[in-house]
Amino acid sequence: MGTSIGEIVFYVAIALIVIFIFVKILEPTKAEKEEERRLKESLSDEFLYDPETGARFTVEQAEKGTWIAHDNPKRIKSDEEINKYYSGSEIVVEQIANHLKSAGCERYEFTEEEISILSETKMLSNYDDWSYSSVFRFPESDDLVFFPTVLVSNTNRHGSFFRGQQMLFWLAVDHGFGHYYLRERRPFEKFFDLIKSDDEFEIDGMEVFTIAKSEEPLKTRHLLEKFALSQEIEIELNGSSLFVKTTDEPNLERFLELEKLLLT
């Protein structure tokens, strides 16, 4: 029996749907188109750009070393400059950097010891790799904020490749409070905690991992509760250091909310 017209129409329709899906998958996203536009624009510019100083100079000047940087770490970058030379979460980080500089925060360089402390935190060592940028110290304090870029590359363990920027506050607290790591409670953990909770103390919506017990558990719980009010967040308390990190990409409005919560 020959193939009916209906069957032919059906198979043609399926083929068209498959082609449409592949076209949509391969079609550049809005963000990718914007990045391509920005890249073409920067390549067509005869000048090179130094993001720290805002200086623009020719390749010849760079090769001969005849340009002057005029380094100014407190310089506020214009929206035009940010949108031209940055993309994605970099734009938000530069907007936050402008806010911090306007508020009197100073650029800061981590010591090797501080980088070692950060590398040993549970919240960063959970990733396959991490780097950082734009470290600032708040006025008249030892409190810091920076923007780690985290990497997940082990697809067998995590399911997919991931690379993205986050926001991390490093705050000094008055006393040693043991070592605790908190993250949002997962659905299956909520179920098992209803049967029997294994957390040292309960904090709404958070799973509490005790690495070293505090000698003042009530004071520790009170301190952690204050900072566990925001979603998509991780908290780590280790001695006199408190780390608060987002798990989503930088957002100016979110940053301002956390800044107010953590520093007041």
C-alpha positions as a Python dict, from the first residue, in 0.01 Angstrom:
ca = {
    (1, 'M'): (0, 0, 0),
    (2, 'G'): (138, 343, -93),
    (3, 'T'): (195, 628, 146),
    (4, 'S'): (-114, 844, 187),
    (5, 'I'): (-116, 1221, 142),
    (6, 'G'): (-203, 1254, 511),
    (7, 'E'): (111, 1066, 614),
    (8, 'I'): (326, 1277, 383),
    (9, 'V'): (181, 1597, 531),
    (10, 'F'): (243, 1459, 882),
    (11, 'Y'): (611, 1378, 815),
    (12, 'V'): (667, 1713, 641),
    (13, 'A'): (514, 1890, 942),
    (14, 'I'): (741, 1696, 1182),
    (15, 'A'): (1045, 1784, 969),
    (16, 'L'): (951, 2153, 968),
    (17, 'I'): (905, 2152, 1347),
    (18, 'V'): (1249, 1990, 1394),
    (19, 'I'): (1409, 2246, 1161),
    (20, 'F'): (1235, 2531, 1347),
    (21, 'I'): (1361, 2402, 1684),
    (22, 'F'): (1719, 2373, 1555),
    (23, 'V'): (1705, 2726, 1409),
    (24, 'K'): (1584, 2861, 1744),
    (25, 'I'): (1855, 2673, 1933),
    (26, 'L'): (2131, 2798, 1703),
    (27, 'E'): (1997, 3153, 1680),
    (28, 'P'): (2207, 3393, 1891),
    (29, 'T'): (2038, 3523, 2205),
    (30, 'K'): (1980, 3894, 2264),
    (31, 'A'): (2277, 3900, 2503),
    (32, 'E'): (2501, 3726, 2246),
    (33, 'K'): (2396, 3973, 1976),
    (34, 'E'): (2473, 4264, 2207),
    (35, 'E'): (2813, 4117, 2295),
    (36, 'E'): (2891, 4070, 1923),
    (37, 'R'): (2790, 4431, 1853),
    (38, 'R'): (3007, 4557, 2139),
    (39, 'L'): (3303, 4347, 2024),
    (40, 'K'): (3278, 4471, 1665),
    (41, 'E'): (3257, 4828, 1790),
    (42, 'S'): (3562, 4790, 2012),
    (43, 'L'): (3762, 4624, 1730),
    (44, 'S'): (3677, 4909, 1494),
    (45, 'D'): (3806, 5164, 1748),
    (46, 'E'): (4162, 5270, 1665),
    (47, 'F'): (4232, 5328, 2035),
    (48, 'L'): (4303, 5076, 2312),
    (49, 'Y'): (4127, 5118, 2648),
    (50, 'D'): (4258, 5087, 3005),
    (51, 'P'): (3956, 5003, 3228),
    (52, 'E'): (4125, 5115, 3550),
    (53, 'T'): (4222, 5464, 3438),
    (54, 'G'): (3986, 5524, 3146),
    (55, 'A'): (4287, 5613, 2930),
    (56, 'R'): (4258, 5566, 2550),
    (57, 'F'): (4576, 5527, 2346),
    (58, 'T'): (4700, 5392, 2015),
    (59, 'V'): (4885, 5064, 1966),
    (60, 'E'): (5195, 5266, 1874),
    (61, 'Q'): (5178, 5460, 2202),
    (62, 'A'): (5141, 5134, 2395),
    (63, 'E'): (5441, 4979, 2219),
    (64, 'K'): (5659, 5286, 2281),
    (65, 'G'): (5528, 5349, 2632),
    (66, 'T'): (5458, 5714, 2546),
    (67, 'W'): (5107, 5734, 2696),
    (68, 'I'): (5040, 5850, 3053),
    (69, 'A'): (4795, 5647, 3264),
    (70, 'H'): (4689, 5917, 3516),
    (71, 'D'): (4582, 5644, 3759),
    (72, 'N'): (4278, 5747, 3963),
    (73, 'P'): (4124, 5457, 4161),
    (74, 'K'): (3834, 5678, 4275),
    (75, 'R'): (3730, 5768, 3921),
    (76, 'I'): (3357, 5728, 3854),
    (77, 'K'): (3292, 5570, 3515),
    (78, 'S'): (3014, 5708, 3298),
    (79, 'D'): (2723, 5490, 3182),
    (80, 'E'): (2844, 5541, 2825),
    (81, 'E'): (3191, 5409, 2911),
    (82, 'I'): (3052, 5111, 3106),
    (83, 'N'): (2809, 5008, 2833),
    (84, 'K'): (3074, 5041, 2563),
    (85, 'Y'): (3357, 4846, 2725),
    (86, 'Y'): (3176, 4595, 2948),
    (87, 'S'): (2907, 4332, 2902),
    (88, 'G'): (2676, 4106, 3104),
    (89, 'S'): (2738, 4099, 3479),
    (90, 'E'): (3052, 4314, 3429),
    (91, 'I'): (2821, 4611, 3369),
    (92, 'V'): (2647, 4557, 3704),
    (93, 'V'): (2980, 4514, 3886),
    (94, 'E'): (3102, 4847, 3744),
    (95, 'Q'): (2776, 5017, 3850),
    (96, 'I'): (2821, 4878, 4203),
    (97, 'A'): (3186, 4990, 4197),
    (98, 'N'): (3070, 5344, 4113),
    (99, 'H'): (2831, 5333, 4411),
    (100, 'L'): (3107, 5210, 4644),
    (101, 'K'): (3355, 5474, 4531),
    (102, 'S'): (3089, 5744, 4576),
    (103, 'A'): (3033, 5615, 4932),
    (104, 'G'): (3402, 5654, 5017),
    (105, 'C'): (3505, 5288, 4984),
    (106, 'E'): (3866, 5224, 4887),
    (107, 'R'): (4011, 4974, 4641),
    (108, 'Y'): (4181, 4689, 4826),
    (109, 'E'): (4436, 4420, 4742),
    (110, 'F'): (4411, 4083, 4918),
    (111, 'T'): (4721, 3952, 5095),
    (112, 'E'): (4835, 3595, 5031),
    (113, 'E'): (4710, 3503, 5378),
    (114, 'E'): (4363, 3643, 5302),
    (115, 'I'): (4346, 3453, 4973),
    (116, 'S'): (4440, 3138, 5164),
    (117, 'I'): (4158, 3201, 5415),
    (118, 'L'): (3909, 3248, 5132),
    (119, 'S'): (4029, 2932, 4956),
    (120, 'E'): (3957, 2732, 5271),
    (121, 'T'): (3599, 2854, 5307),
    (122, 'K'): (3330, 2595, 5247),
    (123, 'M'): (3135, 2832, 5020),
    (124, 'L'): (3422, 2875, 4771),
    (125, 'S'): (3589, 2536, 4800),
    (126, 'N'): (3258, 2381, 4687),
    (127, 'Y'): (3344, 2502, 4335),
    (128, 'D'): (3603, 2356, 4100),
    (129, 'D'): (3777, 2692, 4071),
    (130, 'W'): (3723, 3058, 4150),
    (131, 'S'): (3883, 3397, 4087),
    (132, 'Y'): (3793, 3747, 4201),
    (133, 'S'): (3780, 4112, 4097),
    (134, 'S'): (3696, 4460, 4227),
    (135, 'V'): (3777, 4430, 4599),
    (136, 'F'): (3662, 4724, 4813),
    (137, 'R'): (3703, 4808, 5182),
    (138, 'F'): (3425, 4998, 5356),
    (139, 'P'): (3512, 5329, 5529),
    (140, 'E'): (3652, 5312, 5883),
    (141, 'S'): (3624, 4933, 5907),
    (142, 'D'): (3788, 4607, 5805),
    (143, 'D'): (3476, 4493, 5618),
    (144, 'L'): (3530, 4398, 5253),
    (145, 'V'): (3322, 4319, 4948),
    (146, 'F'): (3431, 4164, 4621),
    (147, 'F'): (3295, 3974, 4321),
    (148, 'P'): (3410, 3613, 4285),
    (149, 'T'): (3379, 3434, 3953),
    (150, 'V'): (3303, 3069, 4028),
    (151, 'L'): (3353, 2772, 3799),
    (152, 'V'): (3192, 2428, 3790),
    (153, 'S'): (3361, 2210, 3529),
    (154, 'N'): (3309, 1855, 3655),
    (155, 'T'): (2999, 1764, 3456),
    (156, 'N'): (2975, 1415, 3608),
    (157, 'R'): (2945, 1559, 3958),
    (158, 'H'): (2733, 1868, 3894),
    (159, 'G'): (2547, 1784, 3574),
    (160, 'S'): (2658, 2080, 3363),
    (161, 'F'): (2931, 2339, 3309),
    (162, 'F'): (2878, 2666, 3493),
    (163, 'R'): (3073, 2990, 3519),
    (164, 'G'): (2937, 3308, 3671),
    (165, 'Q'): (2997, 3605, 3896),
    (166, 'Q'): (2858, 3648, 4246),
    (167, 'M'): (2878, 3901, 4531),
    (168, 'L'): (3064, 3824, 4855),
    (169, 'F'): (3084, 4029, 5175),
    (170, 'W'): (3363, 3954, 5424),
    (171, 'L'): (3277, 4107, 5761),
    (172, 'A'): (3469, 4119, 6089),
    (173, 'V'): (3270, 4014, 6398),
    (174, 'D'): (3362, 4085, 6760),
    (175, 'H'): (3410, 3736, 6898),
    (176, 'G'): (3485, 3383, 6787),
    (177, 'F'): (3163, 3189, 6720),
    (178, 'G'): (3281, 2846, 6605),
    (179, 'H'): (3260, 2747, 6239),
    (180, 'Y'): (2923, 2717, 6062),
    (181, 'Y'): (2814, 2699, 5699),
    (182, 'L'): (2456, 2779, 5596),
    (183, 'R'): (2279, 2748, 5264),
    (184, 'E'): (1917, 2735, 5152),
    (185, 'R'): (1740, 2416, 5256),
    (186, 'R'): (1658, 2184, 4966),
    (187, 'P'): (1312, 2025, 4928),
    (188, 'F'): (1421, 1674, 5036),
    (189, 'E'): (1600, 1823, 5339),
    (190, 'K'): (1279, 1997, 5443),
    (191, 'F'): (1103, 1659, 5435),
    (192, 'F'): (1368, 1475, 5639),
    (193, 'D'): (1397, 1760, 5889),
    (194, 'L'): (1026, 1715, 5963),
    (195, 'I'): (1107, 1359, 6073),
    (196, 'K'): (1434, 1432, 6252),
    (197, 'S'): (1645, 1744, 6226),
    (198, 'D'): (2022, 1698, 6241),
    (199, 'D'): (2099, 2072, 6261),
    (200, 'E'): (2256, 2204, 6582),
    (201, 'F'): (1997, 2482, 6582),
    (202, 'E'): (1712, 2582, 6353),
    (203, 'I'): (1720, 2887, 6126),
    (204, 'D'): (1417, 2935, 5901),
    (205, 'G'): (1473, 2813, 5544),
    (206, 'M'): (1842, 2736, 5598),
    (207, 'E'): (2038, 2412, 5635),
    (208, 'V'): (2298, 2456, 5911),
    (209, 'F'): (2626, 2261, 5890),
    (210, 'T'): (2835, 2262, 6208),
    (211, 'I'): (3208, 2236, 6140),
    (212, 'A'): (3318, 2353, 6486),
    (213, 'K'): (3073, 2423, 6770),
    (214, 'S'): (3041, 2767, 6925),
    (215, 'E'): (3088, 2819, 7298),
    (216, 'E'): (2799, 3067, 7280),
    (217, 'P'): (2531, 2892, 7069),
    (218, 'L'): (2248, 3136, 7150),
    (219, 'K'): (2457, 3438, 7052),
    (220, 'T'): (2575, 3256, 6739),
    (221, 'R'): (2220, 3169, 6635),
    (222, 'H'): (2106, 3528, 6691),
    (223, 'L'): (2394, 3658, 6474),
    (224, 'L'): (2324, 3414, 6190),
    (225, 'E'): (1947, 3468, 6196),
    (226, 'K'): (1998, 3836, 6122),
    (227, 'F'): (2171, 3758, 5793),
    (228, 'A'): (1962, 3459, 5680),
    (229, 'L'): (1668, 3667, 5561),
    (230, 'S'): (1756, 3684, 5192),
    (231, 'Q'): (1704, 3416, 4925),
    (232, 'E'): (1980, 3268, 4707),
    (233, 'I'): (2243, 3324, 4971),
    (234, 'E'): (2515, 3133, 5154),
    (235, 'I'): (2658, 3223, 5494),
    (236, 'E'): (2978, 3105, 5659),
    (237, 'L'): (3091, 3201, 6007),
    (238, 'N'): (3444, 3106, 6107),
    (239, 'G'): (3582, 3254, 6425),
    (240, 'S'): (3579, 3632, 6388),
    (241, 'S'): (3508, 3625, 6013),
    (242, 'L'): (3159, 3628, 5864),
    (243, 'F'): (3119, 3557, 5491),
    (244, 'V'): (2790, 3628, 5312),
    (245, 'K'): (2771, 3530, 4943),
    (246, 'T'): (2497, 3537, 4683),
    (247, 'T'): (2446, 3236, 4459),
    (248, 'D'): (2297, 3441, 4174),
    (249, 'E'): (2463, 3702, 3952),
    (250, 'P'): (2531, 4057, 4075),
    (251, 'N'): (2233, 4290, 4089),
    (252, 'L'): (2255, 4655, 4199),
    (253, 'E'): (1923, 4659, 4386),
    (254, 'R'): (2010, 4333, 4564),
    (255, 'F'): (2353, 4467, 4652),
    (256, 'L'): (2204, 4778, 4813),
    (257, 'E'): (1963, 4562, 5017),
    (258, 'L'): (2245, 4339, 5143),
    (259, 'E'): (2472, 4634, 5214),
    (260, 'K'): (2202, 4790, 5432),
    (261, 'L'): (2129, 4460, 5610),
    (262, 'L'): (2491, 4364, 5674),
    (263, 'L'): (2647, 4697, 5762),
    (264, 'T'): (2380, 4856, 5985),
}
